[in-house]
Tab-separated table of C-alpha atoms in Angstrom:
chain	number	residue	atom	x	y	z
A	1	MET	CA	25.277	40.180	58.329
A	2	THR	CA	23.675	36.843	59.099
A	3	TYR	CA	20.711	37.864	56.965
A	4	THR	CA	22.992	38.750	54.046
A	5	PHE	CA	24.772	35.420	54.342
A	6	SER	CA	21.432	33.608	54.352
A	7	LEU	CA	20.376	35.357	51.150
A	8	ARG	CA	23.661	34.465	49.497
A	9	LEU	CA	23.357	30.845	50.599
A	10	THR	CA	19.786	30.665	49.311
A	11	ALA	CA	20.824	32.163	45.989
A	12	SER	CA	23.718	29.736	45.685
A	13	LEU	CA	21.517	26.727	46.451
A	14	THR	CA	18.901	27.945	43.943
A	15	ALA	CA	21.545	28.306	41.262
A	16	LEU	CA	22.943	24.869	42.048
A	17	ILE	CA	19.505	23.249	41.852
A	18	LEU	CA	18.664	25.012	38.568
A	19	GLY	CA	22.020	24.025	37.152
A	20	SER	CA	21.392	20.426	38.078
A	21	LEU	CA	17.961	20.485	36.435
A	22	ILE	CA	19.367	22.004	33.272
A	23	SER	CA	22.057	19.343	33.080
A	24	LEU	CA	19.537	16.482	33.390
A	25	PRO	CA	18.906	14.741	30.061
A	26	THR	CA	15.508	15.593	28.599
A	27	TYR	CA	13.384	12.703	27.312
A	28	SER	CA	12.142	12.835	23.757
A	29	ALA	CA	10.865	10.043	21.551
A	30	THR	CA	12.594	9.231	18.285
A	31	GLN	CA	10.384	10.533	15.481
A	32	LEU	CA	9.897	8.758	12.169
A	33	ILE	CA	7.758	10.070	9.306
A	34	PHE	CA	5.525	7.508	7.575
A	35	SER	CA	4.082	8.487	4.162
A	36	SER	CA	0.961	6.889	2.644
A	37	GLU	CA	-1.391	7.886	-0.164
A	38	TYR	CA	-4.316	6.113	1.480
A	39	GLY	CA	-6.794	7.405	4.038
A	40	ASP	CA	-7.146	5.898	7.504
A	41	THR	CA	-10.523	4.307	6.718
A	42	THR	CA	-9.276	2.130	3.833
A	43	LEU	CA	-8.089	-1.382	4.616
A	44	ILE	CA	-4.553	-0.284	3.756
A	45	GLY	CA	-4.895	2.806	5.935
A	46	GLN	CA	-6.295	0.861	8.865
A	47	ARG	CA	-3.234	-1.384	8.912
A	48	SER	CA	-0.955	1.666	8.741
A	49	ARG	CA	-2.662	3.187	11.778
A	50	GLN	CA	-2.539	-0.138	13.615
A	51	PHE	CA	1.184	-0.436	12.881
A	52	VAL	CA	1.892	3.061	14.195
A	53	GLU	CA	-0.052	2.484	17.407
A	54	ARG	CA	1.529	-0.897	18.044
A	55	VAL	CA	5.049	0.449	17.547
A	56	GLN	CA	4.357	3.192	20.056
A	57	ALA	CA	2.979	0.702	22.578
A	58	LEU	CA	5.689	-1.916	22.080
A	59	SER	CA	8.460	0.704	22.334
A	60	ASN	CA	6.924	2.200	25.497
A	61	GLY	CA	6.593	5.503	23.705
A	62	GLU	CA	10.232	5.678	22.656
A	63	LEU	CA	9.268	5.671	18.985
A	64	ASP	CA	6.880	8.295	17.664
A	65	ILE	CA	5.798	7.512	14.110
A	66	ILE	CA	4.090	10.458	12.437
A	67	LEU	CA	1.674	9.032	9.871
A	68	LYS	CA	1.180	11.302	6.876
A	69	SER	CA	-1.850	9.566	5.387
A	70	ALA	CA	-4.112	10.424	2.442
A	71	GLY	CA	-1.163	11.940	0.572
A	72	THR	CA	-0.555	14.693	3.132
A	73	SER	CA	3.197	14.165	2.794
A	74	GLY	CA	2.888	15.511	-0.746
A	75	LEU	CA	4.435	12.306	-2.081
A	76	ARG	CA	3.111	9.571	-4.344
A	77	SER	CA	4.090	5.905	-4.271
A	78	ALA	CA	6.448	6.459	-7.192
A	79	ASN	CA	8.423	9.006	-5.110
A	80	HIS	CA	8.677	7.032	-1.894
A	81	SER	CA	11.906	5.096	-2.384
A	82	ARG	CA	13.909	8.169	-3.314
A	83	ALA	CA	12.395	10.125	-0.422
A	84	ILE	CA	13.423	7.369	2.001
A	85	ASN	CA	16.961	7.273	0.654
A	86	ASN	CA	17.120	11.072	0.977
A	87	ASP	CA	15.771	10.738	4.549
A	88	THR	CA	12.897	13.086	3.704
A	89	ILE	CA	10.695	10.350	5.137
A	90	GLN	CA	11.717	7.218	6.982
A	91	ILE	CA	8.844	4.780	6.286
A	92	ALA	CA	6.488	4.514	3.318
A	93	ASN	CA	3.417	2.583	2.203
A	94	THR	CA	3.942	1.994	-1.514
A	95	LEU	CA	1.845	0.308	-4.192
A	96	ALA	CA	4.094	-2.513	-5.382
A	97	GLY	CA	3.340	-2.046	-9.064
A	98	THR	CA	4.895	1.422	-9.047
A	99	LEU	CA	8.238	-0.249	-8.252
A	100	GLY	CA	8.055	-2.327	-11.413
A	101	SER	CA	10.407	-0.016	-13.272
A	102	ASP	CA	13.052	-0.857	-10.655
A	103	ASP	CA	12.493	-4.598	-11.005
A	104	PRO	CA	9.654	-6.499	-12.748
A	105	THR	CA	9.424	-8.892	-9.779
A	106	PHE	CA	7.554	-6.148	-7.929
A	107	MET	CA	4.736	-6.570	-10.465
A	108	LEU	CA	4.010	-10.194	-9.607
A	109	SER	CA	0.926	-9.299	-7.585
A	110	THR	CA	-0.459	-7.168	-10.432
A	111	LEU	CA	-0.091	-9.746	-13.189
A	112	PRO	CA	-3.626	-9.956	-14.601
A	113	PHE	CA	-5.846	-12.897	-13.678
A	114	VAL	CA	-2.997	-14.886	-12.091
A	115	THR	CA	-4.754	-14.965	-8.707
A	116	GLN	CA	-8.515	-15.313	-8.365
A	117	ASN	CA	-9.024	-15.324	-4.609
A	118	ILE	CA	-7.375	-14.237	-1.372
A	119	ASP	CA	-5.823	-17.652	-0.658
A	120	GLU	CA	-4.085	-17.700	-4.035
A	121	ALA	CA	-2.906	-14.123	-3.570
A	122	GLU	CA	-1.425	-14.944	-0.179
A	123	GLN	CA	0.232	-18.065	-1.553
A	124	LEU	CA	1.922	-16.025	-4.293
A	125	TYR	CA	3.042	-13.446	-1.743
A	126	ARG	CA	4.554	-16.017	0.636
A	127	MET	CA	6.463	-17.530	-2.272
A	128	SER	CA	7.706	-14.074	-3.301
A	129	ARG	CA	8.567	-12.594	0.089
A	130	SER	CA	12.258	-13.522	0.157
A	131	ALA	CA	12.734	-12.005	-3.310
A	132	TYR	CA	11.041	-8.782	-2.195
A	133	ASP	CA	13.266	-8.651	0.897
A	134	ALA	CA	16.377	-9.002	-1.243
A	135	LEU	CA	15.286	-6.267	-3.657
A	136	PHE	CA	14.695	-3.780	-0.846
A	137	MET	CA	18.043	-4.660	0.717
A	138	GLU	CA	19.735	-3.884	-2.596
A	139	ASN	CA	18.237	-0.396	-2.307
A	140	ASP	CA	19.453	-0.015	1.303
A	141	GLN	CA	15.933	-0.452	2.647
A	142	ILE	CA	13.998	-3.138	4.503
A	143	LEU	CA	10.521	-4.487	3.824
A	144	LEU	CA	8.476	-4.360	7.012
A	145	TYR	CA	5.111	-5.780	5.982
A	146	VAL	CA	2.758	-6.198	3.064
A	147	ALA	CA	-0.959	-5.400	2.824
A	148	PRO	CA	-3.125	-6.717	-0.037
A	149	TRP	CA	-6.026	-4.952	-1.671
A	150	PRO	CA	-9.248	-6.853	-2.300
A	151	ALA	CA	-9.566	-8.044	-5.876
A	152	SER	CA	-9.556	-5.250	-8.450
A	153	GLY	CA	-12.732	-4.711	-10.429
A	154	VAL	CA	-14.013	-1.915	-12.644
A	155	TRP	CA	-16.039	1.015	-11.402
A	156	SER	CA	-17.844	2.693	-14.299
A	157	ARG	CA	-20.445	5.287	-15.211
A	158	GLN	CA	-22.169	2.871	-17.575
A	159	ALA	CA	-22.786	-0.874	-17.304
A	160	LEU	CA	-20.095	-3.084	-18.832
A	161	ARG	CA	-21.844	-6.076	-20.369
A	162	SER	CA	-19.708	-7.037	-23.370
A	163	PRO	CA	-16.232	-6.496	-24.863
A	164	GLU	CA	-17.683	-3.754	-27.049
A	165	ASP	CA	-18.402	-1.692	-23.928
A	166	LEU	CA	-14.663	-1.473	-23.273
A	167	GLN	CA	-13.933	0.323	-26.540
A	168	ASN	CA	-12.779	3.924	-26.024
A	169	LEU	CA	-13.397	3.597	-22.287
A	170	LEU	CA	-11.428	6.282	-20.419
A	171	ILE	CA	-10.172	4.116	-17.570
A	172	ARG	CA	-7.645	4.604	-14.788
A	173	THR	CA	-5.216	1.753	-14.122
A	174	TYR	CA	-2.685	1.588	-11.307
A	175	ASP	CA	0.323	0.322	-13.256
A	176	ARG	CA	1.677	-0.398	-16.725
A	177	ASN	CA	0.404	-3.975	-16.736
A	178	GLY	CA	-3.166	-2.765	-16.410
A	179	GLN	CA	-2.619	-0.064	-18.983
A	180	ARG	CA	-1.420	-2.609	-21.558
A	181	VAL	CA	-4.307	-4.991	-20.866
A	182	PHE	CA	-6.921	-2.324	-21.500
A	183	LEU	CA	-5.073	-0.992	-24.533
A	184	ASN	CA	-5.501	-4.476	-25.982
A	185	THR	CA	-9.284	-4.122	-25.587
A	186	ALA	CA	-9.351	-0.774	-27.456
A	187	SER	CA	-9.920	1.149	-24.226
A	188	THR	CA	-8.156	4.415	-23.456
A	189	PRO	CA	-6.315	3.646	-20.213
A	190	LYS	CA	-4.147	5.953	-18.125
A	191	VAL	CA	-1.876	5.089	-15.209
A	192	MET	CA	-2.796	7.365	-12.306
A	193	ALA	CA	-1.773	7.674	-8.660
A	194	TRP	CA	-4.553	7.142	-6.134
A	195	ASN	CA	-4.974	10.768	-5.116
A	196	ASP	CA	-5.274	11.921	-8.722
A	197	VAL	CA	-8.294	9.735	-9.527
A	198	LEU	CA	-11.072	11.623	-7.773
A	199	PRO	CA	-10.272	14.913	-9.559
A	200	GLY	CA	-10.395	12.950	-12.838
A	201	LEU	CA	-13.895	11.761	-11.995
A	202	GLU	CA	-15.019	15.214	-10.961
A	203	ASN	CA	-13.844	16.831	-14.214
A	204	ARG	CA	-15.187	13.828	-16.190
A	205	SER	CA	-11.841	12.989	-17.791
A	206	LEU	CA	-12.432	9.421	-16.590
A	207	ASP	CA	-15.275	7.014	-17.370
A	208	ALA	CA	-14.044	4.137	-15.230
A	209	VAL	CA	-11.509	3.118	-12.594
A	210	LEU	CA	-9.697	-0.170	-12.063
A	211	THR	CA	-9.586	-0.675	-8.298
A	212	ALA	CA	-11.168	-2.618	-5.461
A	213	ALA	CA	-14.831	-2.164	-4.581
A	214	GLU	CA	-13.863	-1.251	-1.017
A	215	ALA	CA	-11.355	1.360	-2.145
A	216	GLY	CA	-13.867	3.171	-4.326
A	217	LEU	CA	-16.546	3.053	-1.686
A	218	ASP	CA	-14.219	4.625	0.865
A	219	VAL	CA	-13.624	7.746	-1.235
A	220	GLY	CA	-17.158	8.230	-2.524
A	221	TYR	CA	-17.104	6.738	-6.008
A	222	PRO	CA	-20.876	6.011	-5.884
A	223	THR	CA	-21.372	9.753	-6.321
A	224	HIS	CA	-19.814	9.516	-9.773
A	225	MET	CA	-20.273	5.894	-10.883
A	226	LYS	CA	-23.187	3.535	-10.358
A	227	TYR	CA	-21.714	0.281	-11.696
A	228	TYR	CA	-19.113	-2.106	-10.341
A	229	THR	CA	-18.002	-5.157	-12.317
A	230	ALA	CA	-16.158	-7.819	-10.338
A	231	ILE	CA	-13.649	-9.020	-12.937
A	232	HIS	CA	-11.156	-10.232	-10.257
A	233	TYR	CA	-8.323	-8.692	-12.227
A	234	ALA	CA	-5.636	-8.956	-9.525
A	235	MET	CA	-5.027	-8.457	-5.808
A	236	PRO	CA	-2.193	-5.913	-5.791
A	237	LEU	CA	0.062	-5.515	-2.793
A	238	ASN	CA	1.087	-2.438	-0.891
A	239	MET	CA	4.535	-2.632	0.678
A	240	VAL	CA	5.582	-0.834	3.838
A	241	HIS	CA	9.322	-0.237	3.784
A	242	MET	CA	11.927	1.678	5.765
A	243	GLY	CA	15.433	2.999	5.244
A	244	ARG	CA	17.949	0.457	6.507
A	245	PRO	CA	20.394	3.019	8.002
A	246	ARG	CA	17.549	4.544	10.011
A	247	PHE	CA	16.419	1.139	11.229
A	248	GLU	CA	19.916	0.034	12.186
A	249	ALA	CA	20.509	3.282	14.102
A	250	LEU	CA	17.678	2.423	16.503
A	251	GLU	CA	18.188	0.690	19.827
A	252	PRO	CA	17.680	-3.117	19.694
A	253	GLN	CA	14.414	-2.942	21.653
A	254	GLN	CA	13.139	-0.253	19.266
A	255	GLN	CA	14.010	-2.408	16.273
A	256	GLN	CA	12.170	-5.309	17.866
A	257	ALA	CA	9.095	-3.134	18.425
A	258	ILE	CA	8.991	-2.274	14.729
A	259	LEU	CA	9.499	-5.866	13.613
A	260	GLN	CA	6.840	-7.214	15.978
A	261	ALA	CA	4.294	-4.580	14.914
A	262	ALA	CA	5.101	-5.324	11.278
A	263	LYS	CA	4.569	-9.066	11.783
A	264	GLU	CA	1.163	-8.423	13.339
A	265	ALA	CA	0.140	-6.032	10.550
A	266	ASP	CA	1.216	-8.528	7.892
A	267	LEU	CA	-0.993	-11.273	9.325
A	268	ASP	CA	-3.960	-9.004	10.065
A	269	SER	CA	-3.931	-7.548	6.547
A	270	TRP	CA	-4.910	-10.841	4.935
A	271	ASP	CA	-7.648	-11.531	7.464
A	272	ALA	CA	-9.056	-8.029	6.939
A	273	VAL	CA	-9.442	-8.621	3.204
A	274	ARG	CA	-11.100	-11.986	3.766
A	275	ASN	CA	-13.750	-10.317	5.908
A	276	SER	CA	-14.381	-7.286	3.704
A	277	VAL	CA	-15.920	-8.393	0.408
A	278	ILE	CA	-19.447	-9.470	1.389
A	279	ASN	CA	-20.043	-6.396	3.526
A	280	THR	CA	-18.703	-4.109	0.800
A	281	TYR	CA	-21.049	-5.467	-1.886
A	282	THR	CA	-24.008	-5.043	0.461
A	283	THR	CA	-23.065	-1.418	1.125
A	284	LEU	CA	-22.659	-0.732	-2.594
A	285	SER	CA	-26.167	-1.994	-3.280
A	286	GLU	CA	-27.520	0.184	-0.483
A	287	GLN	CA	-25.894	3.196	-2.159
A	288	GLY	CA	-27.487	2.470	-5.514
A	289	VAL	CA	-24.520	0.785	-7.174
A	290	THR	CA	-25.277	-2.161	-9.442
A	291	VAL	CA	-22.789	-4.938	-8.739
A	292	ALA	CA	-22.039	-7.482	-11.467
A	293	ALA	CA	-20.551	-10.424	-9.561
A	294	PRO	CA	-19.519	-12.489	-11.336
A	295	ALA	CA	-18.672	-10.349	-14.328
A	296	PRO	CA	-20.322	-11.165	-17.683
A	297	ARG	CA	-18.478	-14.146	-19.150
A	298	ALA	CA	-17.753	-12.633	-22.570
A	299	LEU	CA	-16.352	-9.476	-20.967
A	300	LYS	CA	-14.003	-11.352	-18.671
A	301	ASP	CA	-12.905	-13.730	-21.413
A	302	ALA	CA	-11.935	-10.745	-23.552
A	303	LEU	CA	-9.889	-9.276	-20.715
A	304	VAL	CA	-8.170	-12.595	-19.988
A	305	GLU	CA	-7.264	-12.904	-23.668
A	306	ALA	CA	-5.969	-9.310	-23.661
A	307	SER	CA	-3.752	-10.229	-20.709
A	308	GLU	CA	-1.861	-13.066	-22.361
A	309	SER	CA	0.564	-10.832	-24.239
A	310	VAL	CA	1.065	-8.695	-21.126
A	311	ILE	CA	2.166	-11.698	-19.072
A	312	ALA	CA	4.395	-12.880	-21.917
A	313	SER	CA	6.002	-9.430	-22.078
A	314	TRP	CA	6.574	-9.468	-18.325
A	315	ARG	CA	8.364	-12.800	-18.620
A	316	LEU	CA	10.784	-11.312	-21.134
A	317	LYS	CA	11.662	-8.471	-18.753
A	318	ALA	CA	11.750	-10.421	-15.495
A	319	ASP	CA	14.886	-12.148	-14.251
A	320	THR	CA	15.184	-15.840	-13.474
A	321	THR	CA	14.039	-15.321	-9.868
A	322	GLY	CA	10.785	-13.639	-10.879
A	323	ARG	CA	9.986	-16.134	-13.612
A	324	ASN	CA	10.683	-19.089	-11.335
A	325	ILE	CA	8.390	-17.706	-8.645
A	326	LEU	CA	5.534	-17.379	-11.129
A	327	ASP	CA	6.128	-20.819	-12.633
A	328	ASP	CA	6.310	-22.508	-9.227
A	329	TYR	CA	3.155	-20.732	-8.119
A	330	LEU	CA	1.224	-21.759	-11.237
A	331	LYS	CA	2.267	-25.395	-10.721
A	332	GLN	CA	0.992	-25.336	-7.130
A	333	ARG	CA	-2.167	-23.268	-7.684
C-alpha cells in the first residue's frame, strides 16, 4: 500500500513539474524579413549584412532579421513598398530612382551630372534627408538609412571614344532619367532591374550597362565586357525602409537597436564608397578591362548636353520642396 502511494505521489509530482514547464513562456526572437536585390559582396550588400548583425547584437538577440539578398525574396525594388505595406516583408533595400513615379524628389540622386564626387553626393543627400523622411512617412513607412553607389559609368563590349559610339547602343539604365539621357544620344536604352541585367548580357540583348565599376565587377561583368568608361553620371542612393506599424509595434529597446544600427550603417556607407574606387580600377585592369578615367571629353560633353532637357523635365514634375533642394544644393556646390 505504501508502495502504491509512492507511485501515485511520484506520478503526481511528475505531472505537476511537466505542467509547470509547459506553462512557462517560451523565448523566441521577433523575426523581420529584409529584401534586397544586391548580393552580400557588393558595397550595398555589405551594409545590409552589417545592419542585420548590429541589430541582432544591439537587441541581445531579440530581433532576428532574415536577409533575403541577391533577389532571393523574388521581389524587385519597384515592388518593395507595396510588399512592405502588405506585410509580405518588413524591411527593404530599394534603389531610390525606382520610387520616382511616387514622387520625383526620390530621383534627386540620379539627376545626371549634378554630383561629380562623393562629397557632393553626400552634401545633396544631407540636404534631402528630411524630405525623404517625410515622403516615407506619408506612405506609412520610415527611412532607416541610405547607402550610395560609387559613381555610375558605362560598361561596354566596345570602347566608347566619341558621341558616335553611343548611337544604337543597347544600354541598360536604372531609371527613367538615364533612359531619357541616352535616348537623346541616339542610343537604345532600357530600364532594367539589377537581377535582370546579367541574363541580358548572356543572351547579348545588351551592349552596355550604366552602373558603378564596383557593381559590375562584383557580378562578373568582365566576362562579357572589357571596357569601362568613367563618365561620373551620378551617385544613386539605395534606401533602406521599414513599415511604420511594424516598427512601432516593437519594444522601445528593440526600436532603439534598429535606429542605432541604421545610424552606423548610414555613416559607414559613405566611408566605404570613398575607399572603394582606386582598388576597383586596379582590379579591373588586372582582369583585362580597359578603364577610361577620365572619360573622353567629347563623349562626356555630349552626355552632359543630352542631360539638360532631362533635368528641365524633372523640374516641371517636381514639387517646390524638390526644386528648392536642388537649387540650394547648386548654390552651395
